[in-house]
mmCIF file of C-alpha atoms in Angstrom:
data_model
loop_
_atom_site.group_PDB
_atom_site.id
_atom_site.type_symbol
_atom_site.label_atom_id
_atom_site.label_comp_id
_atom_site.label_asym_id
_atom_site.label_seq_id
_atom_site.Cartn_x
_atom_site.Cartn_y
_atom_site.Cartn_z
ATOM 1 C CA UNK A 375 9.211 -14.477 21.769
ATOM 2 C CA UNK A 376 6.742 -11.693 22.450
ATOM 3 C CA UNK A 377 4.976 -10.436 19.382
ATOM 4 C CA UNK A 378 2.691 -7.545 18.666
ATOM 5 C CA UNK A 379 -0.864 -8.831 18.203
ATOM 6 C CA UNK A 380 -1.356 -10.018 14.654
ATOM 7 C CA UNK A 381 2.283 -9.807 13.604
ATOM 8 C CA UNK A 382 3.753 -13.051 12.375
ATOM 9 C CA UNK A 383 7.436 -13.670 12.991
ATOM 10 C CA UNK A 384 8.749 -16.135 10.390
ATOM 11 C CA UNK A 385 11.288 -18.897 10.645
ATOM 12 C CA UNK A 386 14.012 -19.591 8.137
ATOM 13 C CA UNK A 387 11.946 -21.897 5.912
ATOM 14 C CA UNK A 388 8.958 -19.668 5.281
ATOM 15 C CA UNK A 389 10.302 -17.759 2.314
ATOM 16 C CA UNK A 390 10.492 -20.660 -0.154
ATOM 17 C CA UNK A 391 6.849 -21.729 -0.003
ATOM 18 C CA UNK A 392 5.662 -18.135 0.008
ATOM 19 C CA UNK A 393 7.935 -17.161 -2.861
ATOM 20 C CA UNK A 394 6.826 -20.085 -5.030
ATOM 21 C CA UNK A 395 3.194 -19.281 -4.337
ATOM 22 C CA UNK A 396 3.658 -15.604 -5.194
ATOM 23 C CA UNK A 397 5.284 -16.550 -8.491
ATOM 24 C CA UNK A 398 2.150 -18.544 -9.312
ATOM 25 C CA UNK A 399 -0.342 -15.854 -8.330
ATOM 26 C CA UNK A 400 -0.934 -13.956 -11.595
ATOM 27 C CA UNK A 401 -2.670 -16.950 -13.219
ATOM 28 C CA UNK A 402 -5.338 -16.735 -10.520
ATOM 29 C CA UNK A 403 -6.187 -13.125 -11.376
ATOM 30 C CA UNK A 404 -7.303 -11.161 -14.381
ATOM 31 C CA UNK A 405 -4.474 -10.754 -16.847
ATOM 32 C CA UNK A 406 -1.942 -8.068 -15.935
ATOM 33 C CA UNK A 407 -2.976 -4.803 -17.522
ATOM 34 C CA UNK A 408 -1.990 -1.183 -17.993
ATOM 35 C CA UNK A 409 -4.879 1.287 -17.997
ATOM 36 C CA UNK A 410 -4.693 4.997 -18.773
ATOM 37 C CA UNK A 411 -6.483 7.115 -16.169
ATOM 38 C CA UNK A 412 -5.428 10.456 -17.626
ATOM 39 C CA UNK A 413 -8.617 11.080 -19.601
ATOM 40 C CA UNK A 414 -10.750 10.379 -16.544
ATOM 41 C CA UNK A 415 -8.665 12.660 -14.369
ATOM 42 C CA UNK A 416 -8.817 15.489 -16.903
ATOM 43 C CA UNK A 417 -12.504 16.283 -16.442
ATOM 44 C CA UNK A 418 -15.720 14.979 -14.950
ATOM 45 C CA UNK A 419 -15.238 11.439 -16.216
ATOM 46 C CA UNK A 420 -13.243 10.119 -13.249
ATOM 47 C CA UNK A 421 -16.041 8.210 -11.511
ATOM 48 C CA UNK A 422 -17.218 6.505 -14.743
ATOM 49 C CA UNK A 423 -13.611 5.581 -15.539
ATOM 50 C CA UNK A 424 -13.141 4.088 -12.076
ATOM 51 C CA UNK A 425 -16.425 2.160 -12.313
ATOM 52 C CA UNK A 426 -15.326 0.657 -15.616
ATOM 53 C CA UNK A 427 -11.853 -0.172 -14.317
ATOM 54 C CA UNK A 428 -13.206 -1.818 -11.171
ATOM 55 C CA UNK A 429 -15.566 -3.883 -13.312
ATOM 56 C CA UNK A 430 -12.526 -5.203 -15.189
ATOM 57 C CA UNK A 431 -10.810 -6.120 -11.922
ATOM 58 C CA UNK A 432 -13.841 -7.961 -10.591
ATOM 59 C CA UNK A 433 -14.521 -8.399 -6.889
ATOM 60 C CA UNK A 434 -11.251 -8.996 -5.025
ATOM 61 C CA UNK A 435 -11.311 -9.411 -1.278
ATOM 62 C CA UNK A 436 -8.334 -7.052 -1.068
ATOM 63 C CA UNK A 437 -7.569 -4.220 -3.472
ATOM 64 C CA UNK A 438 -4.123 -2.701 -2.963
ATOM 65 C CA UNK A 439 -3.500 0.772 -4.400
ATOM 66 C CA UNK A 440 0.149 1.807 -4.612
ATOM 67 C CA UNK A 441 0.753 5.530 -4.876
ATOM 68 C CA UNK A 442 3.485 8.064 -5.357
ATOM 69 C CA UNK A 443 3.022 10.066 -2.167
ATOM 70 C CA UNK A 444 3.407 13.514 -3.726
ATOM 71 C CA UNK A 445 1.189 12.953 -6.788
ATOM 72 C CA UNK A 446 -2.173 14.655 -6.289
ATOM 73 C CA UNK A 447 -3.733 12.589 -9.072
ATOM 74 C CA UNK A 448 -3.041 9.423 -7.120
ATOM 75 C CA UNK A 449 -4.985 10.563 -4.089
ATOM 76 C CA UNK A 450 -7.814 11.711 -6.381
ATOM 77 C CA UNK A 451 -7.962 8.213 -7.863
ATOM 78 C CA UNK A 452 -7.991 6.644 -4.416
ATOM 79 C CA UNK A 453 -10.887 8.817 -3.278
ATOM 80 C CA UNK A 454 -12.817 7.886 -6.413
ATOM 81 C CA UNK A 455 -12.215 4.163 -5.850
ATOM 82 C CA UNK A 456 -13.418 4.457 -2.260
ATOM 83 C CA UNK A 457 -16.488 6.426 -3.348
ATOM 84 C CA UNK A 458 -17.455 3.969 -6.088
ATOM 85 C CA UNK A 459 -17.017 0.861 -3.942
ATOM 86 C CA UNK A 460 -18.970 2.491 -1.122
ATOM 87 C CA UNK A 461 -21.796 3.473 -3.485
ATOM 88 C CA UNK A 462 -21.945 -0.124 -4.689
ATOM 89 C CA UNK A 463 -22.068 -1.425 -1.120
ATOM 90 C CA UNK A 464 -18.833 -3.323 -1.657
ATOM 91 C CA UNK A 465 -16.378 -1.470 0.604
ATOM 92 C CA UNK A 466 -15.592 -3.395 3.794
ATOM 93 C CA UNK A 467 -12.868 -1.072 5.102
ATOM 94 C CA UNK A 468 -10.179 1.390 4.072
ATOM 95 C CA UNK A 469 -6.734 0.504 5.442
ATOM 96 C CA UNK A 470 -3.992 3.128 5.412
ATOM 97 C CA UNK A 471 -0.221 3.018 5.511
ATOM 98 C CA UNK A 472 -0.544 6.588 6.801
ATOM 99 C CA UNK A 473 -1.988 5.586 10.188
ATOM 100 C CA UNK A 474 -0.692 3.122 12.754
ATOM 101 C CA UNK A 475 -2.190 -0.257 13.420
ATOM 102 C CA UNK A 476 -4.557 -0.068 16.383
ATOM 103 C CA UNK A 477 -6.414 3.139 15.466
ATOM 104 C CA UNK A 478 -9.604 3.462 13.411
ATOM 105 C CA UNK A 479 -12.700 5.562 12.841
ATOM 106 C CA UNK A 480 -15.205 3.024 14.130
ATOM 107 C CA UNK A 481 -17.920 4.729 16.098
ATOM 108 C CA UNK A 482 -17.750 7.943 14.087
ATOM 109 C CA UNK A 483 -20.989 9.130 12.539
ATOM 110 C CA UNK A 484 -21.059 9.668 8.764
ATOM 111 C CA UNK A 485 -21.354 13.410 9.409
ATOM 112 C CA UNK A 486 -18.293 13.495 11.688
ATOM 113 C CA UNK A 487 -15.988 16.448 11.200
ATOM 114 C CA UNK A 488 -12.602 16.095 9.561
ATOM 115 C CA UNK A 489 -10.967 17.103 12.837
ATOM 116 C CA UNK A 490 -12.749 14.242 14.589
ATOM 117 C CA UNK A 491 -11.543 11.777 11.971
ATOM 118 C CA UNK A 492 -7.985 13.075 12.281
ATOM 119 C CA UNK A 493 -8.109 12.667 16.055
ATOM 120 C CA UNK A 494 -9.460 9.116 15.786
ATOM 121 C CA UNK A 495 -6.612 8.158 13.467
ATOM 122 C CA UNK A 496 -3.976 10.098 15.449
ATOM 123 C CA UNK A 497 -3.110 11.713 12.143
ATOM 124 C CA UNK A 498 0.430 12.971 11.539
ATOM 125 C CA UNK A 499 -0.128 15.911 9.236
ATOM 126 C CA UNK A 500 3.573 16.667 8.927
ATOM 127 C CA UNK A 501 4.315 13.273 7.404
ATOM 128 C CA UNK A 502 1.012 12.871 5.565
ATOM 129 C CA UNK A 503 -0.600 16.225 4.655
ATOM 130 C CA UNK A 504 -4.316 16.045 5.361
ATOM 131 C CA UNK A 505 -5.015 18.158 2.279
ATOM 132 C CA UNK A 506 -3.933 15.124 0.236
ATOM 133 C CA UNK A 507 -5.466 12.307 2.227
ATOM 134 C CA UNK A 508 -8.468 13.974 3.830
ATOM 135 C CA UNK A 509 -10.727 13.405 0.793
ATOM 136 C CA UNK A 510 -9.800 9.700 0.721
ATOM 137 C CA UNK A 511 -10.471 9.249 4.433
ATOM 138 C CA UNK A 512 -13.678 11.249 4.461
ATOM 139 C CA UNK A 513 -15.106 9.400 1.451
ATOM 140 C CA UNK A 514 -15.090 6.284 3.633
ATOM 141 C CA UNK A 515 -16.274 8.056 6.785
ATOM 142 C CA UNK A 516 -19.206 9.646 4.935
ATOM 143 C CA UNK A 517 -20.205 6.182 3.714
ATOM 144 C CA UNK A 518 -20.104 4.755 7.233
ATOM 145 C CA UNK A 519 -17.132 2.541 6.375
ATOM 146 C CA UNK A 520 -14.292 2.151 8.896
ATOM 147 C CA UNK A 521 -10.909 3.673 8.150
ATOM 148 C CA UNK A 522 -8.215 1.579 9.804
ATOM 149 C CA UNK A 523 -4.541 2.196 10.495
ATOM 150 C CA UNK A 524 -2.344 -0.536 9.056
ATOM 151 C CA UNK A 525 1.226 0.609 9.633
ATOM 152 C CA UNK A 526 3.561 -0.787 12.263
ATOM 153 C CA UNK A 527 3.634 1.596 15.258
ATOM 154 C CA UNK A 528 6.820 3.626 15.509
ATOM 155 C CA UNK A 529 7.779 2.136 18.885
ATOM 156 C CA UNK A 530 7.596 -1.360 17.399
ATOM 157 C CA UNK A 531 9.720 -0.270 14.427
ATOM 158 C CA UNK A 532 12.616 0.518 16.745
ATOM 159 C CA UNK A 533 12.329 -2.958 18.243
ATOM 160 C CA UNK A 534 12.189 -4.618 14.826
ATOM 161 C CA UNK A 535 15.525 -3.104 13.787
ATOM 162 C CA UNK A 536 17.309 -5.565 16.075
ATOM 163 C CA UNK A 537 15.397 -8.680 14.985
ATOM 164 C CA UNK A 538 17.571 -10.624 12.552
ATOM 165 C CA UNK A 539 14.951 -13.258 11.713
ATOM 166 C CA UNK A 540 13.434 -10.860 9.174
ATOM 167 C CA UNK A 541 16.636 -11.148 7.119
ATOM 168 C CA UNK A 542 15.737 -14.631 5.838
ATOM 169 C CA UNK A 543 12.054 -14.063 5.123
ATOM 170 C CA UNK A 544 12.369 -13.202 1.423
ATOM 171 C CA UNK A 545 14.096 -15.333 -1.198
ATOM 172 C CA UNK A 546 17.643 -13.997 -1.684
ATOM 173 C CA UNK A 547 17.024 -12.235 -5.034
ATOM 174 C CA UNK A 548 14.015 -10.348 -3.656
ATOM 175 C CA UNK A 549 15.908 -9.454 -0.481
ATOM 176 C CA UNK A 550 18.803 -8.102 -2.546
ATOM 177 C CA UNK A 551 16.461 -5.905 -4.589
ATOM 178 C CA UNK A 552 14.889 -4.647 -1.354
ATOM 179 C CA UNK A 553 18.310 -3.632 -0.048
ATOM 180 C CA UNK A 554 19.058 -1.823 -3.303
ATOM 181 C CA UNK A 555 15.707 -0.042 -3.143
ATOM 182 C CA UNK A 556 16.488 1.115 0.394
ATOM 183 C CA UNK A 557 19.871 2.434 -0.721
ATOM 184 C CA UNK A 558 18.311 4.260 -3.673
ATOM 185 C CA UNK A 559 15.474 5.556 -1.514
ATOM 186 C CA UNK A 560 18.061 7.186 0.742
ATOM 187 C CA UNK A 561 19.936 8.623 -2.258
ATOM 188 C CA UNK A 562 23.004 6.508 -1.577
ATOM 189 C CA UNK A 563 23.615 8.341 1.703
ATOM 190 C CA UNK A 564 22.560 5.590 4.127
ATOM 191 C CA UNK A 565 25.529 3.656 5.578
ATOM 192 C CA UNK A 566 25.560 0.065 4.365
ATOM 193 C CA UNK A 567 25.412 -1.102 7.981
ATOM 194 C CA UNK A 568 21.894 0.377 8.169
ATOM 195 C CA UNK A 569 20.487 -1.311 5.074
ATOM 196 C CA UNK A 570 19.628 -4.501 6.938
ATOM 197 C CA UNK A 571 17.853 -2.821 9.876
ATOM 198 C CA UNK A 572 15.881 -0.634 7.472
ATOM 199 C CA UNK A 573 14.893 -3.708 5.445
ATOM 200 C CA UNK A 574 13.605 -5.316 8.643
ATOM 201 C CA UNK A 575 11.378 -2.318 9.267
ATOM 202 C CA UNK A 576 10.056 -2.424 5.708
ATOM 203 C CA UNK A 577 9.251 -6.127 5.969
ATOM 204 C CA UNK A 578 7.601 -5.741 9.359
ATOM 205 C CA UNK A 579 5.538 -2.794 8.145
ATOM 206 C CA UNK A 580 4.297 -4.793 5.165
ATOM 207 C CA UNK A 581 3.500 -7.716 7.445
ATOM 208 C CA UNK A 582 1.526 -5.416 9.755
ATOM 209 C CA UNK A 583 -0.511 -4.128 6.835
ATOM 210 C CA UNK A 584 -1.146 -7.682 5.640
ATOM 211 C CA UNK A 585 -2.346 -8.643 9.116
ATOM 212 C CA UNK A 586 -4.705 -5.672 9.146
ATOM 213 C CA UNK A 587 -6.129 -6.585 5.745
ATOM 214 C CA UNK A 588 -6.803 -10.094 6.995
ATOM 215 C CA UNK A 589 -8.493 -8.738 10.113
ATOM 216 C CA UNK A 590 -10.810 -6.510 8.077
ATOM 217 C CA UNK A 591 -11.701 -8.927 5.281
ATOM 218 C CA UNK A 592 -15.230 -10.222 4.890
ATOM 219 C CA UNK A 593 -16.990 -12.269 2.251
ATOM 220 C CA UNK A 594 -18.568 -10.418 -0.636
ATOM 221 C CA UNK A 595 -16.806 -7.117 0.025
ATOM 222 C CA UNK A 596 -13.470 -5.452 -0.697
ATOM 223 C CA UNK A 597 -10.910 -4.027 1.697
ATOM 224 C CA UNK A 598 -8.883 -1.236 0.081
ATOM 225 C CA UNK A 599 -5.283 -0.569 1.095
ATOM 226 C CA UNK A 600 -3.726 2.812 0.328
ATOM 227 C CA UNK A 601 0.068 2.660 0.522
ATOM 228 C CA UNK A 602 3.217 3.554 -1.371
ATOM 229 C CA UNK A 603 4.095 1.739 -4.584
ATOM 230 C CA UNK A 604 6.777 -0.397 -2.947
ATOM 231 C CA UNK A 605 4.299 -1.779 -0.420
ATOM 232 C CA UNK A 606 1.956 -3.293 -3.020
ATOM 233 C CA UNK A 607 4.632 -5.246 -4.885
ATOM 234 C CA UNK A 608 3.905 -8.952 -5.124
ATOM 235 C CA UNK A 609 7.541 -10.015 -4.904
ATOM 236 C CA UNK A 610 8.288 -8.450 -1.520
ATOM 237 C CA UNK A 611 5.422 -6.237 -0.328
ATOM 238 C CA UNK A 612 2.077 -6.739 1.373
ATOM 239 C CA UNK A 613 0.905 -9.382 -1.163
ATOM 240 C CA UNK A 614 3.888 -11.575 -0.210
ATOM 241 C CA UNK A 615 2.832 -11.471 3.433
ATOM 242 C CA UNK A 616 -0.841 -12.048 2.645
ATOM 243 C CA UNK A 617 0.150 -15.157 0.719
ATOM 244 C CA UNK A 618 2.334 -16.319 3.583
ATOM 245 C CA UNK A 619 -0.389 -15.798 6.162
ATOM 246 C CA UNK A 620 -3.369 -17.028 4.139
ATOM 247 C CA UNK A 621 -2.206 -19.152 1.191
ATOM 248 C CA UNK A 622 -5.733 -20.449 0.634
ATOM 249 C CA UNK A 623 -6.876 -16.906 -0.153
ATOM 250 C CA UNK A 624 -3.969 -15.880 -2.344
ATOM 251 C CA UNK A 625 -6.222 -15.458 -5.371
ATOM 252 C CA UNK A 626 -8.418 -12.934 -3.579
ATOM 253 C CA UNK A 627 -6.122 -9.905 -3.883
ATOM 254 C CA UNK A 628 -5.412 -7.478 -6.674
ATOM 255 C CA UNK A 629 -2.587 -4.948 -6.600
ATOM 256 C CA UNK A 630 -2.506 -1.764 -8.670
ATOM 257 C CA UNK A 631 0.430 0.617 -9.020
ATOM 258 C CA UNK A 632 -0.360 4.228 -9.872
ATOM 259 C CA UNK A 633 2.412 5.478 -12.160
ATOM 260 C CA UNK A 634 2.895 9.017 -13.455
ATOM 261 C CA UNK A 635 3.341 9.147 -17.222
ATOM 262 C CA UNK A 636 6.985 9.232 -18.195
ATOM 263 C CA UNK A 637 8.120 7.461 -15.035
ATOM 264 C CA UNK A 638 10.051 4.202 -15.263
ATOM 265 C CA UNK A 639 9.310 1.402 -14.643
ATOM 266 C CA UNK A 640 5.749 1.547 -15.890
ATOM 267 C CA UNK A 641 4.501 -1.981 -16.601
ATOM 268 C CA UNK A 642 2.852 -4.479 -14.239
ATOM 269 C CA UNK A 643 5.787 -6.851 -14.699
ATOM 270 C CA UNK A 644 8.331 -4.181 -13.777
ATOM 271 C CA UNK A 645 6.223 -2.950 -10.861
ATOM 272 C CA UNK A 646 5.454 -6.527 -9.719
ATOM 273 C CA UNK A 647 1.735 -5.745 -9.577
ATOM 274 C CA UNK A 648 -1.397 -7.001 -11.297
ATOM 275 C CA UNK A 649 -2.069 -3.680 -12.980
ATOM 276 C CA UNK A 650 -0.694 -0.212 -13.619
ATOM 277 C CA UNK A 651 -2.920 2.845 -13.815
ATOM 278 C CA UNK A 652 -1.211 5.677 -15.682
ATOM 279 C CA UNK A 653 -1.713 9.212 -14.378
ATOM 280 C CA UNK A 654 -0.572 12.632 -15.649
ATOM 281 C CA UNK A 655 3.121 13.409 -15.520
ATOM 282 C CA UNK A 656 4.298 15.235 -12.423
ATOM 283 C CA UNK A 657 6.882 18.044 -12.392
ATOM 284 C CA UNK A 658 10.386 16.662 -11.903
ATOM 285 C CA UNK A 659 11.555 16.892 -8.301
ATOM 286 C CA UNK A 660 15.068 16.214 -7.052
ATOM 287 C CA UNK A 661 14.204 14.307 -3.888
ATOM 288 C CA UNK A 662 17.894 13.767 -3.158
ATOM 289 C CA UNK A 663 18.768 17.457 -2.971
ATOM 290 C CA UNK A 664 18.254 17.546 0.787
ATOM 291 C CA UNK A 665 20.569 14.574 1.232
ATOM 292 C CA UNK A 666 23.261 16.339 -0.751
ATOM 293 C CA UNK A 667 22.736 19.568 1.170
ATOM 294 C CA UNK A 668 22.050 21.721 -1.857
ATOM 295 C CA UNK A 669 19.071 22.965 -3.843
ATOM 296 C CA UNK A 670 17.955 21.123 -6.980
ATOM 297 C CA UNK A 671 19.497 22.274 -10.232
#
């Protein structure tokens, strides 16, 4: 079977060993923790707060930051993490869900313009507003650190929808929760016949990001992934695929979910991450209003 470079297509027996290994991962990391970033975000204390929090985490080879895409505080935290790691000489690369695998900013000078960085990453401003992500990207560019696309290219996503071998990658309970998450993410409006194909895309996207993290890893430094919360889950996200691809390095990753105060779930166990960083509450938004064809009430 033809495969996109770096994408691993599993057989039917891969999920059990990977699932058992993922279950065992937390013991190889610092204890799961919830940290409150709200005080740091409220004033000029953000960089000190991030330095302290990164010191608690240690020196992972891969640091996965899971965001809520429309929470400004989450992108502010990401930019601060990138800045601190770069200042400490520890940032190997910044990998983004928001750009496709195969594009990067290598070759750009630290004083490159934002427009040049956007062009290098083939940035889709409609899907990912640059006003949110520009500071994160440029913090790495200014430090001379490559920014790398990690997402599965859109053309490959269409192909993946017809590949049934992804259906048996996860253990059944995790696959069932993925299907439910897809249904909820589409506000109950997605036909059941499309749940499976959408799950295949999600799995393949996470696998592509895992492959990119492996490509960019180097000893003594940290690769940061910026992605949505669902992508950094240990039970079915990028960490699952990292473990499957490189079981000998399973202890070298740390996943953090950024959670707005008042949101549920809000613990590392519920988020299936190593840590949760709490951020200020965001105004309630009815994301399903468009699906229902009416304005939020």
